[in-house]
Amino acid sequence: MKLTFLGTGGVTAAPLFGCDCAACLRARGDRKRRRAPCSALIEAGGERILLDAGLPLLAERFAPGELSRILLTHYHMDHVQGLFALRWGAGEAIPGLGAAGRARLRRSL
């Protein structure tokens, strides 16, 4: 199994627009210190599973068919915002499972 963190920031990520705190200043000066919204990729047994979908550009990061499924820990915007661009896409649906099951996940989107 391989776990890759794609984003480890909170709802604001870093750098935060207009913020001059030390963390945001470091993030502006060093790309390695930037923090994207929450998301991770789990690769195991031939599957590629997205854990939370906080990255806003999921449709650009993953090609159709690359993800086996999406698991959501909860439904805050910083954990689901990447799904909106995928919602109106064409092709095969990506199976999803959320904290309260598939039915709630479908209602949330």
mmCIF file of C-alpha atoms in Angstrom:
data_model
loop_
_atom_site.group_PDB
_atom_site.id
_atom_site.type_symbol
_atom_site.label_atom_id
_atom_site.label_comp_id
_atom_site.label_asym_id
_atom_site.label_seq_id
_atom_site.Cartn_x
_atom_site.Cartn_y
_atom_site.Cartn_z
ATOM 1 C CA MET A 1 0.000 0.000 0.000
ATOM 2 C CA LYS A 2 1.174 3.511 -0.832
ATOM 3 C CA LEU A 3 -0.278 6.667 0.740
ATOM 4 C CA THR A 4 0.437 10.034 -0.897
ATOM 5 C CA PHE A 5 -0.701 13.254 0.749
ATOM 6 C CA LEU A 6 -2.013 15.567 -1.960
ATOM 7 C CA GLY A 7 -3.150 18.339 0.380
ATOM 8 C CA THR A 8 -2.690 18.859 4.109
ATOM 9 C CA GLY A 9 -4.078 22.342 4.617
ATOM 10 C CA GLY A 10 -7.176 23.352 6.457
ATOM 11 C CA VAL A 11 -10.156 25.127 4.966
ATOM 12 C CA THR A 12 -7.976 28.160 4.224
ATOM 13 C CA ALA A 13 -4.906 26.265 2.963
ATOM 14 C CA ALA A 14 -1.722 28.350 2.728
ATOM 15 C CA PRO A 15 -0.942 30.947 1.708
ATOM 16 C CA LEU A 16 -4.211 32.599 2.600
ATOM 17 C CA PHE A 17 -5.207 35.482 0.342
ATOM 18 C CA GLY A 18 -4.190 38.778 1.938
ATOM 19 C CA CYS A 19 -2.534 37.200 4.990
ATOM 20 C CA ASP A 20 0.925 38.329 6.045
ATOM 21 C CA CYS A 21 1.512 35.875 8.919
ATOM 22 C CA ALA A 22 4.851 34.066 8.994
ATOM 23 C CA ALA A 23 3.411 30.783 7.621
ATOM 24 C CA CYS A 24 1.727 32.478 4.655
ATOM 25 C CA LEU A 25 4.815 34.562 3.880
ATOM 26 C CA ARG A 26 6.960 31.387 3.894
ATOM 27 C CA ALA A 27 4.434 29.640 1.636
ATOM 28 C CA ARG A 28 4.520 32.504 -0.868
ATOM 29 C CA GLY A 29 8.314 32.379 -0.965
ATOM 30 C CA ASP A 30 8.753 28.592 -1.037
ATOM 31 C CA ARG A 31 6.390 26.373 -3.071
ATOM 32 C CA LYS A 32 7.264 23.402 -0.832
ATOM 33 C CA ARG A 33 5.563 25.172 2.076
ATOM 34 C CA ARG A 34 2.247 25.703 0.278
ATOM 35 C CA ARG A 35 -0.625 23.667 1.666
ATOM 36 C CA ALA A 36 -3.513 22.592 -0.536
ATOM 37 C CA PRO A 37 -6.901 21.539 0.870
ATOM 38 C CA CYS A 38 -7.293 18.050 2.348
ATOM 39 C CA SER A 39 -6.802 15.068 0.083
ATOM 40 C CA ALA A 40 -4.738 11.885 -0.168
ATOM 41 C CA LEU A 41 -4.276 9.080 -2.675
ATOM 42 C CA ILE A 42 -4.255 5.454 -1.524
ATOM 43 C CA GLU A 43 -2.778 2.934 -3.968
ATOM 44 C CA ALA A 44 -3.274 -0.720 -3.039
ATOM 45 C CA GLY A 45 -4.147 -3.951 -4.806
ATOM 46 C CA GLY A 46 -4.361 -2.293 -8.209
ATOM 47 C CA GLU A 47 -6.790 0.366 -6.963
ATOM 48 C CA ARG A 48 -6.291 4.129 -6.732
ATOM 49 C CA ILE A 49 -8.580 5.525 -4.053
ATOM 50 C CA LEU A 50 -8.968 9.242 -3.429
ATOM 51 C CA LEU A 51 -9.415 10.041 0.266
ATOM 52 C CA ASP A 52 -11.323 13.320 0.467
ATOM 53 C CA ALA A 53 -11.654 15.590 -2.542
ATOM 54 C CA GLY A 54 -10.484 18.965 -1.308
ATOM 55 C CA LEU A 55 -8.255 19.705 -4.284
ATOM 56 C CA PRO A 56 -10.179 22.093 -6.523
ATOM 57 C CA LEU A 57 -8.562 20.868 -9.772
ATOM 58 C CA LEU A 58 -9.200 17.118 -9.546
ATOM 59 C CA ALA A 59 -10.340 17.010 -13.172
ATOM 60 C CA GLU A 60 -6.911 18.284 -14.217
ATOM 61 C CA ARG A 61 -4.899 16.123 -11.842
ATOM 62 C CA PHE A 62 -6.535 12.777 -12.692
ATOM 63 C CA ALA A 63 -7.493 11.466 -16.111
ATOM 64 C CA PRO A 64 -10.813 9.644 -16.593
ATOM 65 C CA GLY A 65 -10.510 6.077 -15.304
ATOM 66 C CA GLU A 66 -7.503 6.772 -13.061
ATOM 67 C CA LEU A 67 -9.480 6.709 -9.805
ATOM 68 C CA SER A 68 -11.126 3.502 -8.603
ATOM 69 C CA ARG A 69 -13.286 5.213 -5.988
ATOM 70 C CA ILE A 70 -13.547 8.248 -3.728
ATOM 71 C CA LEU A 71 -13.896 8.062 0.063
ATOM 72 C CA LEU A 72 -15.089 11.142 1.953
ATOM 73 C CA THR A 73 -14.511 11.509 5.680
ATOM 74 C CA HIS A 74 -17.114 14.280 5.954
ATOM 75 C CA TYR A 75 -18.838 16.897 3.820
ATOM 76 C CA HIS A 76 -17.197 20.211 4.649
ATOM 77 C CA MET A 77 -16.393 22.272 1.564
ATOM 78 C CA ASP A 78 -12.622 21.841 1.968
ATOM 79 C CA HIS A 79 -13.122 18.057 1.669
ATOM 80 C CA VAL A 80 -15.533 17.995 -1.302
ATOM 81 C CA GLN A 81 -14.889 21.052 -3.484
ATOM 82 C CA GLY A 82 -12.976 19.039 -6.094
ATOM 83 C CA LEU A 83 -16.057 16.924 -6.816
ATOM 84 C CA PHE A 84 -18.053 19.745 -8.378
ATOM 85 C CA ALA A 85 -16.000 19.832 -11.580
ATOM 86 C CA LEU A 86 -16.342 16.041 -11.863
ATOM 87 C CA ARG A 87 -20.101 16.036 -11.291
ATOM 88 C CA TRP A 88 -21.003 17.136 -14.804
ATOM 89 C CA GLY A 89 -18.292 15.131 -16.563
ATOM 90 C CA ALA A 90 -18.909 12.432 -19.137
ATOM 91 C CA GLY A 91 -18.019 8.747 -19.000
ATOM 92 C CA GLU A 92 -18.113 6.203 -16.213
ATOM 93 C CA ALA A 93 -19.132 7.338 -12.739
ATOM 94 C CA ILE A 94 -16.538 7.073 -9.983
ATOM 95 C CA PRO A 95 -17.925 5.061 -7.052
ATOM 96 C CA GLY A 96 -18.032 7.121 -3.882
ATOM 97 C CA LEU A 97 -18.533 6.348 -0.232
ATOM 98 C CA GLY A 98 -18.963 8.880 2.528
ATOM 99 C CA ALA A 99 -19.110 8.950 6.283
ATOM 100 C CA ALA A 100 -22.857 8.207 6.300
ATOM 101 C CA GLY A 101 -22.925 5.960 3.235
ATOM 102 C CA ARG A 102 -23.636 6.306 -0.467
ATOM 103 C CA ALA A 103 -27.163 7.678 -0.166
ATOM 104 C CA ARG A 104 -26.052 10.718 1.814
ATOM 105 C CA LEU A 105 -23.139 11.247 -0.554
ATOM 106 C CA ARG A 106 -25.518 11.397 -3.541
ATOM 107 C CA ARG A 107 -27.833 13.827 -1.748
ATOM 108 C CA SER A 108 -24.869 16.054 -0.852
ATOM 109 C CA LEU A 109 -23.839 16.472 -4.461
#
